Amino acid sequence: MIPEHQNHVVTTIETIPPETITTSPTLFQRIRKVFNRELLLTLALGQVLSLLICGIGLTSKYLADDYHANTPVFQSFLNYILLFLVYTTTLAVRQGEENLLAILKRRWWKYMILGLIDIEANYLVIKAYQYTTLTSVQLLDCFVIPVVLLLSWFFLLVRYKAVHFVGVGVCLLGMGCMVGADVLVGRQQGFGDHKLLGDLLVLAGATLYGISNVCEEFIVKNLSRVEFLGMMGLFGSFFSGIQLAIMEHKQLLRVQWDWQIGLLYIGFSACMFGLYSFMPVVIKRTSATAVNLSLLTADLYSLFCGLFLFQYKFSGLYLLSFFIIVLGLVLYYSSSTYVAQDPRVYKQFRNTGNPVTDTPTSGPLEPSVTYTSLGQEIEEEPRIA
């Protein structure tokens, strides 16, 4: 029996205030949600890296073509020396567990291997230009993207959605459009005297780049950006100095030094140092995969500069390829990735056919860290009953 003195109000759908009824978002609201401030900032950061690579390519071309200074090892050596002077010395003056000696005691052999990988990745790709065509280098250098995807999946436990693979495919389509424009306008493709050797060098260099980028992502997200750059400066300058003394000392002696060559070397070193210093910032904010997708536009910036500096022929396909790559980047950034680092999540991926059951916990669960394409988000997991 319900007491008569109690008032029971039944709320029908007609009595709900209009402001409490949620409506589906409009097309403009959905577009605005995708093109938010974080997305635009991330796109801009990636294009800064592309512009730095464009500067590296232009200064290298002037040194090689106009002054016959083919010294890729020496140019890398200058960059590693700058990293050593700035970041390795910073580690040396630190106290405690972040001191240079403390880091070397714990992880010296790992950074030694990573330094060798980084040096040889740069050397192999630059060396490939002597044997294969420019088109082959541009296409095969994209092999770094599937390498980073696979390594991130298996070693960093990054999980992707269908939209991420679509975005990667669109970016690669834009890259293919750019290479097709090169062929149509008859841009200088190189001689390709030993094309198979050159192609293998590009694939090997792209694989090493992928390994280096994934290791860099792990270090900057779990340890320290300064630690990574300091160790690269230490081991990079040491091993590249040895390689320079063995392989390139004769070419260096033949360089006709003057103030113009000096400025080109300074410009190259500044762009390379800026790339190495700034890339960990972008990788920590996004991921190694996202950074490599952004760098696909670097060749386009070089082409646009070449229209004025080297009288390259223009094709509308260049602009089309640029917008296709940007569209692919927007698709990739539009949805977040996540890390299957929680044991229950990882177990679900390993045993997709069986439901995962866990025993109830008495205390609150630890928050899980979800890496997204636009940074990190902290999410409180629901209690499992």
mmCIF file of C-alpha atoms in Angstrom:
data_model
loop_
_atom_site.group_PDB
_atom_site.id
_atom_site.type_symbol
_atom_site.label_atom_id
_atom_site.label_comp_id
_atom_site.label_asym_id
_atom_site.label_seq_id
_atom_site.Cartn_x
_atom_site.Cartn_y
_atom_site.Cartn_z
ATOM 1 C CA MET A 1 0.000 0.000 0.000
ATOM 2 C CA ILE A 2 1.222 3.493 -0.867
ATOM 3 C CA PRO A 3 0.479 6.090 1.810
ATOM 4 C CA GLU A 4 -1.965 8.728 0.662
ATOM 5 C CA HIS A 5 0.064 11.626 2.091
ATOM 6 C CA GLN A 6 3.018 10.998 -0.285
ATOM 7 C CA ASN A 7 2.975 12.796 -3.606
ATOM 8 C CA HIS A 8 4.323 10.732 -6.491
ATOM 9 C CA VAL A 9 5.079 12.677 -9.677
ATOM 10 C CA VAL A 10 5.362 10.730 -12.926
ATOM 11 C CA THR A 11 7.551 12.523 -15.449
ATOM 12 C CA THR A 12 6.578 11.939 -19.041
ATOM 13 C CA ILE A 13 8.582 12.871 -22.097
ATOM 14 C CA GLU A 14 6.304 15.869 -22.596
ATOM 15 C CA THR A 15 7.251 17.313 -19.183
ATOM 16 C CA ILE A 16 11.064 17.123 -19.705
ATOM 17 C CA PRO A 17 12.523 20.630 -20.164
ATOM 18 C CA PRO A 18 13.617 21.228 -23.788
ATOM 19 C CA GLU A 19 17.130 22.273 -22.756
ATOM 20 C CA THR A 20 17.804 18.814 -21.240
ATOM 21 C CA ILE A 21 17.156 16.952 -24.498
ATOM 22 C CA THR A 22 20.418 16.343 -26.356
ATOM 23 C CA THR A 23 20.372 16.670 -30.112
ATOM 24 C CA SER A 24 22.762 15.056 -32.553
ATOM 25 C CA PRO A 25 25.703 17.315 -33.494
ATOM 26 C CA THR A 26 25.523 19.135 -36.790
ATOM 27 C CA LEU A 27 28.060 18.704 -39.584
ATOM 28 C CA PHE A 28 29.736 21.988 -38.658
ATOM 29 C CA GLN A 29 30.067 20.884 -35.022
ATOM 30 C CA ARG A 30 31.616 17.581 -36.080
ATOM 31 C CA ILE A 31 34.119 19.329 -38.347
ATOM 32 C CA ARG A 32 34.932 21.798 -35.580
ATOM 33 C CA LYS A 33 35.481 18.917 -33.173
ATOM 34 C CA VAL A 34 37.989 17.319 -35.559
ATOM 35 C CA PHE A 35 39.798 20.546 -36.489
ATOM 36 C CA ASN A 36 40.441 21.615 -32.916
ATOM 37 C CA ARG A 37 43.375 23.582 -31.573
ATOM 38 C CA GLU A 38 45.331 20.444 -30.688
ATOM 39 C CA LEU A 39 45.048 19.050 -34.211
ATOM 40 C CA LEU A 40 46.130 22.308 -35.861
ATOM 41 C CA LEU A 41 49.058 22.691 -33.466
ATOM 42 C CA THR A 42 50.174 19.111 -34.115
ATOM 43 C CA LEU A 43 50.001 19.619 -37.884
ATOM 44 C CA ALA A 44 52.035 22.806 -37.548
ATOM 45 C CA LEU A 45 54.720 21.104 -35.437
ATOM 46 C CA GLY A 46 55.089 18.352 -38.028
ATOM 47 C CA GLN A 47 55.500 20.889 -40.809
ATOM 48 C CA VAL A 48 58.237 22.669 -38.839
ATOM 49 C CA LEU A 49 60.176 19.385 -38.915
ATOM 50 C CA SER A 50 59.559 19.113 -42.660
ATOM 51 C CA LEU A 51 60.897 22.625 -43.210
ATOM 52 C CA LEU A 52 64.051 21.766 -41.258
ATOM 53 C CA ILE A 53 64.574 18.696 -43.461
ATOM 54 C CA CYS A 54 64.020 20.936 -46.495
ATOM 55 C CA GLY A 55 66.816 23.199 -45.240
ATOM 56 C CA ILE A 56 69.079 20.170 -44.755
ATOM 57 C CA GLY A 57 68.401 19.020 -48.304
ATOM 58 C CA LEU A 58 68.971 22.431 -49.885
ATOM 59 C CA THR A 59 72.293 23.061 -48.139
ATOM 60 C CA SER A 60 73.463 19.532 -48.998
ATOM 61 C CA LYS A 61 72.541 20.053 -52.656
ATOM 62 C CA TYR A 62 74.468 23.337 -52.845
ATOM 63 C CA LEU A 63 77.514 21.737 -51.203
ATOM 64 C CA ALA A 64 77.482 18.718 -53.522
ATOM 65 C CA ASP A 65 76.525 20.358 -56.841
ATOM 66 C CA ASP A 66 78.072 23.828 -56.680
ATOM 67 C CA TYR A 67 81.137 23.202 -54.501
ATOM 68 C CA HIS A 68 81.667 19.442 -55.031
ATOM 69 C CA ALA A 69 81.794 18.883 -51.268
ATOM 70 C CA ASN A 70 80.449 15.329 -50.887
ATOM 71 C CA THR A 71 80.996 14.957 -47.141
ATOM 72 C CA PRO A 72 77.871 13.375 -45.571
ATOM 73 C CA VAL A 73 79.795 11.823 -42.660
ATOM 74 C CA PHE A 74 81.490 15.118 -41.812
ATOM 75 C CA GLN A 75 78.138 16.915 -41.912
ATOM 76 C CA SER A 76 76.627 14.383 -39.502
ATOM 77 C CA PHE A 77 79.742 14.647 -37.323
ATOM 78 C CA LEU A 78 79.175 18.401 -36.927
ATOM 79 C CA ASN A 79 75.628 17.755 -35.724
ATOM 80 C CA TYR A 80 76.720 15.142 -33.182
ATOM 81 C CA ILE A 81 79.388 17.523 -31.869
ATOM 82 C CA LEU A 82 76.712 20.177 -31.286
ATOM 83 C CA LEU A 83 74.533 17.623 -29.490
ATOM 84 C CA PHE A 84 77.528 16.677 -27.355
ATOM 85 C CA LEU A 85 78.329 20.286 -26.444
ATOM 86 C CA VAL A 86 74.730 21.125 -25.477
ATOM 87 C CA TYR A 87 73.088 17.974 -24.114
ATOM 88 C CA THR A 88 75.928 15.668 -23.061
ATOM 89 C CA THR A 89 77.501 18.449 -20.993
ATOM 90 C CA THR A 90 74.058 19.109 -19.467
ATOM 91 C CA LEU A 91 73.931 15.493 -18.316
ATOM 92 C CA ALA A 92 77.492 15.755 -16.994
ATOM 93 C CA VAL A 93 76.630 18.577 -14.580
ATOM 94 C CA ARG A 94 73.428 16.971 -13.296
ATOM 95 C CA GLN A 95 73.271 15.291 -9.908
ATOM 96 C CA GLY A 96 71.821 11.972 -8.830
ATOM 97 C CA GLU A 97 70.365 9.284 -11.072
ATOM 98 C CA GLU A 98 70.178 11.620 -14.108
ATOM 99 C CA ASN A 99 73.927 12.213 -14.095
ATOM 100 C CA LEU A 100 75.914 11.157 -17.169
ATOM 101 C CA LEU A 101 77.979 8.543 -15.323
ATOM 102 C CA ALA A 102 74.903 7.055 -13.639
ATOM 103 C CA ILE A 103 73.165 6.684 -17.000
ATOM 104 C CA LEU A 104 76.242 5.120 -18.584
ATOM 105 C CA LYS A 105 76.523 2.579 -15.761
ATOM 106 C CA ARG A 106 72.961 1.412 -16.350
ATOM 107 C CA ARG A 107 72.423 1.680 -20.115
ATOM 108 C CA TRP A 108 75.695 2.435 -21.900
ATOM 109 C CA TRP A 109 75.588 -0.540 -24.299
ATOM 110 C CA LYS A 110 71.995 0.193 -25.341
ATOM 111 C CA TYR A 111 72.817 3.778 -26.273
ATOM 112 C CA MET A 112 75.971 2.630 -28.042
ATOM 113 C CA ILE A 113 73.915 0.355 -30.317
ATOM 114 C CA LEU A 114 71.310 3.082 -30.855
ATOM 115 C CA GLY A 115 74.030 5.589 -31.771
ATOM 116 C CA LEU A 116 75.450 3.199 -34.388
ATOM 117 C CA ILE A 117 71.965 2.616 -35.818
ATOM 118 C CA ASP A 118 71.331 6.356 -36.119
ATOM 119 C CA ILE A 119 74.676 7.020 -37.823
ATOM 120 C CA GLU A 120 74.348 4.219 -40.360
ATOM 121 C CA ALA A 121 70.717 5.078 -41.164
ATOM 122 C CA ASN A 122 71.815 8.550 -42.295
ATOM 123 C CA TYR A 123 74.828 7.193 -44.177
ATOM 124 C CA LEU A 124 72.999 4.418 -46.084
ATOM 125 C CA VAL A 125 70.230 6.650 -47.445
ATOM 126 C CA ILE A 126 72.667 9.367 -48.541
ATOM 127 C CA LYS A 127 74.939 6.734 -50.123
ATOM 128 C CA ALA A 128 71.996 5.272 -52.058
ATOM 129 C CA TYR A 129 71.718 8.439 -54.180
ATOM 130 C CA GLN A 130 74.989 7.436 -55.897
ATOM 131 C CA TYR A 131 73.548 4.143 -57.165
ATOM 132 C CA THR A 132 69.803 4.448 -57.736
ATOM 133 C CA THR A 133 67.331 7.035 -58.983
ATOM 134 C CA LEU A 134 65.676 9.821 -57.036
ATOM 135 C CA THR A 135 62.262 8.240 -57.658
ATOM 136 C CA SER A 136 63.373 4.963 -56.091
ATOM 137 C CA VAL A 137 64.778 6.746 -53.042
ATOM 138 C CA GLN A 138 61.554 8.705 -52.534
ATOM 139 C CA LEU A 139 59.327 5.643 -52.838
ATOM 140 C CA LEU A 140 61.446 3.147 -50.910
ATOM 141 C CA ASP A 141 62.189 5.639 -48.128
ATOM 142 C CA CYS A 142 58.477 5.392 -47.248
ATOM 143 C CA PHE A 143 59.285 1.856 -46.048
ATOM 144 C CA VAL A 144 60.093 3.484 -42.698
ATOM 145 C CA ILE A 145 56.338 3.929 -42.057
ATOM 146 C CA PRO A 146 55.348 0.212 -42.017
ATOM 147 C CA VAL A 147 58.522 -0.502 -40.026
ATOM 148 C CA VAL A 148 57.492 2.019 -37.363
ATOM 149 C CA LEU A 149 53.917 0.698 -37.356
ATOM 150 C CA LEU A 150 55.024 -2.891 -36.778
ATOM 151 C CA LEU A 151 57.642 -2.046 -34.155
ATOM 152 C CA SER A 152 55.195 0.224 -32.304
ATOM 153 C CA TRP A 153 52.570 -2.534 -32.310
ATOM 154 C CA PHE A 154 54.834 -5.296 -30.988
ATOM 155 C CA PHE A 155 57.271 -3.422 -28.730
ATOM 156 C CA LEU A 156 55.389 -0.304 -27.610
ATOM 157 C CA LEU A 157 52.014 -2.133 -27.606
ATOM 158 C CA VAL A 158 50.377 0.704 -29.556
ATOM 159 C CA ARG A 159 46.958 -0.263 -30.915
ATOM 160 C CA TYR A 160 45.591 1.365 -34.059
ATOM 161 C CA LYS A 161 42.100 1.754 -35.451
ATOM 162 C CA ALA A 162 40.907 1.416 -39.032
ATOM 163 C CA VAL A 163 40.996 5.202 -39.528
ATOM 164 C CA HIS A 164 44.739 5.230 -38.750
ATOM 165 C CA PHE A 165 45.493 2.714 -41.497
ATOM 166 C CA VAL A 166 43.282 4.692 -43.892
ATOM 167 C CA GLY A 167 45.211 7.860 -43.010
ATOM 168 C CA VAL A 168 48.543 6.120 -43.631
ATOM 169 C CA GLY A 169 47.272 4.856 -46.990
ATOM 170 C CA VAL A 170 46.128 8.338 -48.026
ATOM 171 C CA CYS A 171 49.521 9.834 -47.075
ATOM 172 C CA LEU A 172 51.336 7.205 -49.155
ATOM 173 C CA LEU A 173 48.941 7.916 -52.039
ATOM 174 C CA GLY A 174 49.953 11.574 -51.867
ATOM 175 C CA MET A 175 53.604 10.553 -51.937
ATOM 176 C CA GLY A 176 52.973 8.429 -55.020
ATOM 177 C CA CYS A 177 51.246 11.401 -56.651
ATOM 178 C CA MET A 178 54.359 13.516 -56.051
ATOM 179 C CA VAL A 179 56.634 10.882 -57.601
ATOM 180 C CA GLY A 180 54.294 10.683 -60.584
ATOM 181 C CA ALA A 181 54.558 14.462 -60.994
ATOM 182 C CA ASP A 182 58.362 14.128 -61.009
ATOM 183 C CA VAL A 183 58.144 11.648 -63.874
ATOM 184 C CA LEU A 184 55.706 13.780 -65.882
ATOM 185 C CA VAL A 185 57.755 16.978 -65.662
ATOM 186 C CA GLY A 186 60.983 15.085 -66.455
ATOM 187 C CA ARG A 187 62.753 16.050 -63.246
ATOM 188 C CA GLN A 188 66.342 14.787 -63.035
ATOM 189 C CA GLN A 189 66.091 11.228 -61.781
ATOM 190 C CA GLY A 190 69.741 10.269 -61.428
ATOM 191 C CA PHE A 191 71.713 7.659 -63.293
ATOM 192 C CA GLY A 192 70.904 4.478 -61.422
ATOM 193 C CA ASP A 193 74.019 2.590 -62.538
ATOM 194 C CA HIS A 194 73.622 -0.030 -59.774
ATOM 195 C CA LYS A 195 69.922 0.310 -59.093
ATOM 196 C CA LEU A 196 69.469 -2.910 -57.117
ATOM 197 C CA LEU A 197 72.308 -2.014 -54.745
ATOM 198 C CA GLY A 198 70.912 1.477 -54.285
ATOM 199 C CA ASP A 199 67.404 0.168 -53.602
ATOM 200 C CA LEU A 200 68.739 -2.249 -50.984
ATOM 201 C CA LEU A 201 70.657 0.585 -49.326
ATOM 202 C CA VAL A 202 67.465 2.668 -49.118
ATOM 203 C CA LEU A 203 65.487 -0.216 -47.612
ATOM 204 C CA ALA A 204 68.244 -0.896 -45.076
ATOM 205 C CA GLY A 205 68.466 2.800 -44.151
ATOM 206 C CA ALA A 206 64.670 3.086 -43.815
ATOM 207 C CA THR A 207 64.614 0.033 -41.525
ATOM 208 C CA LEU A 208 67.313 1.532 -39.310
ATOM 209 C CA TYR A 209 65.432 4.857 -39.264
ATOM 210 C CA GLY A 210 62.327 3.028 -38.086
ATOM 211 C CA ILE A 211 64.216 1.269 -35.283
ATOM 212 C CA SER A 212 65.816 4.544 -34.208
ATOM 213 C CA ASN A 213 62.491 6.431 -34.197
ATOM 214 C CA VAL A 214 60.670 3.797 -32.137
ATOM 215 C CA CYS A 215 63.516 3.679 -29.609
ATOM 216 C CA GLU A 216 63.445 7.464 -29.460
ATOM 217 C CA GLU A 217 59.699 7.431 -28.763
ATOM 218 C CA PHE A 218 60.160 4.966 -25.905
ATOM 219 C CA ILE A 219 63.004 6.979 -24.368
ATOM 220 C CA VAL A 220 61.403 10.429 -24.543
ATOM 221 C CA LYS A 221 58.063 9.154 -23.174
ATOM 222 C CA ASN A 222 59.522 7.039 -20.387
ATOM 223 C CA LEU A 223 62.924 8.567 -19.569
ATOM 224 C CA SER A 224 64.085 11.967 -20.791
ATOM 225 C CA ARG A 225 64.547 13.957 -23.983
ATOM 226 C CA VAL A 226 67.836 15.380 -22.691
ATOM 227 C CA GLU A 227 69.094 11.885 -21.871
ATOM 228 C CA PHE A 228 68.358 10.661 -25.403
ATOM 229 C CA LEU A 229 70.018 13.635 -27.101
ATOM 230 C CA GLY A 230 72.964 13.594 -24.708
ATOM 231 C CA MET A 231 73.669 9.924 -25.404
ATOM 232 C CA MET A 232 73.296 10.484 -29.153
ATOM 233 C CA GLY A 233 75.801 13.312 -28.905
ATOM 234 C CA LEU A 234 78.265 11.177 -26.950
ATOM 235 C CA PHE A 235 78.215 7.978 -29.000
ATOM 236 C CA GLY A 236 77.307 9.674 -32.286
ATOM 237 C CA SER A 237 80.301 12.008 -32.220
ATOM 238 C CA PHE A 238 82.617 9.147 -31.207
ATOM 239 C CA PHE A 239 81.596 6.660 -33.897
ATOM 240 C CA SER A 240 81.013 9.209 -36.665
ATOM 241 C CA GLY A 241 84.467 10.642 -35.915
ATOM 242 C CA ILE A 242 85.986 7.200 -36.428
ATOM 243 C CA GLN A 243 84.001 6.710 -39.644
ATOM 244 C CA LEU A 244 85.065 10.150 -40.847
ATOM 245 C CA ALA A 245 88.760 9.403 -40.258
ATOM 246 C CA ILE A 246 88.529 6.096 -42.110
ATOM 247 C CA MET A 247 86.209 6.848 -45.042
ATOM 248 C CA GLU A 248 86.064 10.577 -45.738
ATOM 249 C CA HIS A 249 89.304 12.292 -44.733
ATOM 250 C CA LYS A 250 90.499 12.539 -48.365
ATOM 251 C CA GLN A 251 87.276 14.167 -49.585
ATOM 252 C CA LEU A 252 87.451 16.632 -46.707
ATOM 253 C CA LEU A 253 90.985 17.678 -47.658
ATOM 254 C CA ARG A 254 89.880 18.379 -51.253
ATOM 255 C CA VAL A 255 87.207 20.885 -50.181
ATOM 256 C CA GLN A 256 88.036 24.431 -51.356
ATOM 257 C CA TRP A 257 87.234 26.311 -48.180
ATOM 258 C CA ASP A 258 85.810 29.850 -48.325
ATOM 259 C CA TRP A 259 83.178 31.843 -46.474
ATOM 260 C CA GLN A 260 80.321 30.584 -48.678
ATOM 261 C CA ILE A 261 81.108 26.933 -48.004
ATOM 262 C CA GLY A 262 81.475 27.799 -44.335
ATOM 263 C CA LEU A 263 78.008 29.368 -44.287
ATOM 264 C CA LEU A 264 76.513 26.320 -46.002
ATOM 265 C CA TYR A 265 78.051 23.998 -43.410
ATOM 266 C CA ILE A 266 76.787 26.269 -40.625
ATOM 267 C CA GLY A 267 73.303 26.320 -42.175
ATOM 268 C CA PHE A 268 73.275 22.541 -42.533
ATOM 269 C CA SER A 269 74.432 22.028 -38.935
ATOM 270 C CA ALA A 270 71.846 24.487 -37.596
ATOM 271 C CA CYS A 271 68.987 22.736 -39.438
ATOM 272 C CA MET A 272 70.187 19.272 -38.409
ATOM 273 C CA PHE A 273 70.668 20.325 -34.785
ATOM 274 C CA GLY A 274 67.215 21.913 -34.782
ATOM 275 C CA LEU A 275 65.706 18.725 -36.243
ATOM 276 C CA TYR A 276 67.322 16.481 -33.640
ATOM 277 C CA SER A 277 66.415 18.841 -30.787
ATOM 278 C CA PHE A 278 62.823 19.444 -31.850
ATOM 279 C CA MET A 279 61.833 15.969 -33.074
ATOM 280 C CA PRO A 280 61.702 14.422 -29.549
ATOM 281 C CA VAL A 281 59.303 17.192 -28.521
ATOM 282 C CA VAL A 282 56.931 16.329 -31.374
ATOM 283 C CA ILE A 283 57.334 12.565 -30.868
ATOM 284 C CA LYS A 284 56.478 12.910 -27.176
ATOM 285 C CA ARG A 285 53.383 14.873 -28.093
ATOM 286 C CA THR A 286 52.320 12.506 -30.885
ATOM 287 C CA SER A 287 54.184 9.339 -31.920
ATOM 288 C CA ALA A 288 56.969 8.130 -34.189
ATOM 289 C CA THR A 289 54.394 7.063 -36.790
ATOM 290 C CA ALA A 290 52.729 10.480 -36.854
ATOM 291 C CA VAL A 291 56.085 12.252 -37.186
ATOM 292 C CA ASN A 292 57.160 10.111 -40.148
ATOM 293 C CA LEU A 293 53.843 10.776 -41.870
ATOM 294 C CA SER A 294 54.349 14.520 -41.371
ATOM 295 C CA LEU A 295 57.839 14.326 -42.865
ATOM 296 C CA LEU A 296 56.402 13.175 -46.215
ATOM 297 C CA THR A 297 55.779 16.840 -47.046
ATOM 298 C CA ALA A 298 59.503 17.669 -46.741
ATOM 299 C CA ASP A 299 60.173 16.650 -50.363
ATOM 300 C CA LEU A 300 57.356 18.925 -51.493
ATOM 301 C CA TYR A 301 58.853 21.930 -49.692
ATOM 302 C CA SER A 302 62.171 21.156 -51.389
ATOM 303 C CA LEU A 303 60.402 21.052 -54.750
ATOM 304 C CA PHE A 304 58.683 24.389 -54.131
ATOM 305 C CA CYS A 305 62.032 25.956 -53.237
ATOM 306 C CA GLY A 306 63.578 24.336 -56.306
ATOM 307 C CA LEU A 307 61.074 26.131 -58.534
ATOM 308 C CA PHE A 308 62.864 29.392 -57.698
ATOM 309 C CA LEU A 309 66.402 28.247 -56.916
ATOM 310 C CA PHE A 310 66.993 25.452 -59.440
ATOM 311 C CA GLN A 311 64.355 26.237 -62.105
ATOM 312 C CA TYR A 312 62.359 23.064 -61.559
ATOM 313 C CA LYS A 313 59.273 22.659 -63.739
ATOM 314 C CA PHE A 314 55.943 23.098 -61.951
ATOM 315 C CA SER A 315 53.057 20.634 -62.028
ATOM 316 C CA GLY A 316 49.642 20.931 -60.455
ATOM 317 C CA LEU A 317 50.120 17.405 -59.154
ATOM 318 C CA TYR A 318 52.586 18.793 -56.605
ATOM 319 C CA LEU A 319 49.851 20.860 -54.967
ATOM 320 C CA LEU A 320 47.427 17.944 -55.208
ATOM 321 C CA SER A 321 49.910 15.612 -53.522
ATOM 322 C CA PHE A 322 50.474 18.146 -50.724
ATOM 323 C CA PHE A 323 46.753 18.373 -49.947
ATOM 324 C CA ILE A 324 46.377 14.579 -50.148
ATOM 325 C CA ILE A 325 49.163 14.121 -47.583
ATOM 326 C CA VAL A 326 47.618 16.759 -45.282
ATOM 327 C CA LEU A 327 44.242 14.998 -45.639
ATOM 328 C CA GLY A 328 45.885 11.727 -44.616
ATOM 329 C CA LEU A 329 47.429 13.439 -41.591
ATOM 330 C CA VAL A 330 44.037 14.837 -40.550
ATOM 331 C CA LEU A 331 42.507 11.356 -40.829
ATOM 332 C CA TYR A 332 45.318 9.862 -38.751
ATOM 333 C CA TYR A 333 45.080 12.544 -36.055
ATOM 334 C CA SER A 334 41.259 12.498 -35.963
ATOM 335 C CA SER A 335 41.170 9.418 -33.723
ATOM 336 C CA SER A 336 43.392 8.499 -30.815
ATOM 337 C CA THR A 337 45.572 5.435 -30.501
ATOM 338 C CA TYR A 338 46.086 3.696 -27.173
ATOM 339 C CA VAL A 339 48.598 1.458 -25.450
ATOM 340 C CA ALA A 340 47.593 -2.034 -24.386
ATOM 341 C CA GLN A 341 49.757 -1.836 -21.294
ATOM 342 C CA ASP A 342 47.087 -2.839 -18.777
ATOM 343 C CA PRO A 343 47.399 -6.626 -18.218
ATOM 344 C CA ARG A 344 43.676 -7.173 -18.760
ATOM 345 C CA VAL A 345 43.713 -5.244 -22.055
ATOM 346 C CA TYR A 346 46.799 -7.118 -23.248
ATOM 347 C CA LYS A 347 45.135 -10.419 -22.258
ATOM 348 C CA GLN A 348 42.121 -9.508 -24.366
ATOM 349 C CA PHE A 349 44.346 -9.065 -27.416
ATOM 350 C CA ARG A 350 46.102 -12.366 -26.769
ATOM 351 C CA ASN A 351 42.857 -14.298 -26.132
ATOM 352 C CA THR A 352 40.253 -12.644 -28.299
ATOM 353 C CA GLY A 353 38.075 -15.746 -28.407
ATOM 354 C CA ASN A 354 37.579 -16.075 -24.672
ATOM 355 C CA PRO A 355 36.072 -13.459 -22.350
ATOM 356 C CA VAL A 356 38.444 -12.087 -19.768
ATOM 357 C CA THR A 357 37.302 -12.266 -16.186
ATOM 358 C CA ASP A 358 39.131 -10.762 -13.274
ATOM 359 C CA THR A 359 38.594 -11.079 -9.580
ATOM 360 C CA PRO A 360 37.159 -8.029 -7.843
ATOM 361 C CA THR A 361 39.626 -5.691 -6.258
ATOM 362 C CA SER A 362 39.136 -4.181 -2.856
ATOM 363 C CA GLY A 363 40.879 -0.883 -3.499
ATOM 364 C CA PRO A 364 40.763 1.689 -6.293
ATOM 365 C CA LEU A 365 42.405 0.751 -9.545
ATOM 366 C CA GLU A 366 45.478 2.535 -10.803
ATOM 367 C CA PRO A 367 44.768 4.955 -13.654
ATOM 368 C CA SER A 368 45.784 3.701 -17.060
ATOM 369 C CA VAL A 369 47.818 5.849 -19.421
ATOM 370 C CA THR A 370 46.431 6.079 -22.917
ATOM 371 C CA TYR A 371 48.744 7.516 -25.533
ATOM 372 C CA THR A 372 46.801 9.318 -28.185
ATOM 373 C CA SER A 373 47.863 10.851 -31.454
ATOM 374 C CA LEU A 374 47.629 14.261 -29.771
ATOM 375 C CA GLY A 375 49.331 13.500 -26.483
ATOM 376 C CA GLN A 376 48.513 11.566 -23.335
ATOM 377 C CA GLU A 377 45.229 11.228 -21.539
ATOM 378 C CA ILE A 378 44.733 9.906 -18.006
ATOM 379 C CA GLU A 379 41.600 7.829 -17.696
ATOM 380 C CA GLU A 380 40.205 6.298 -14.545
ATOM 381 C CA GLU A 381 39.257 2.709 -15.206
ATOM 382 C CA PRO A 382 35.856 1.523 -14.063
ATOM 383 C CA ARG A 383 35.675 -0.910 -11.200
ATOM 384 C CA ILE A 384 35.193 -4.501 -12.279
ATOM 385 C CA ALA A 385 32.423 -6.166 -10.377
#
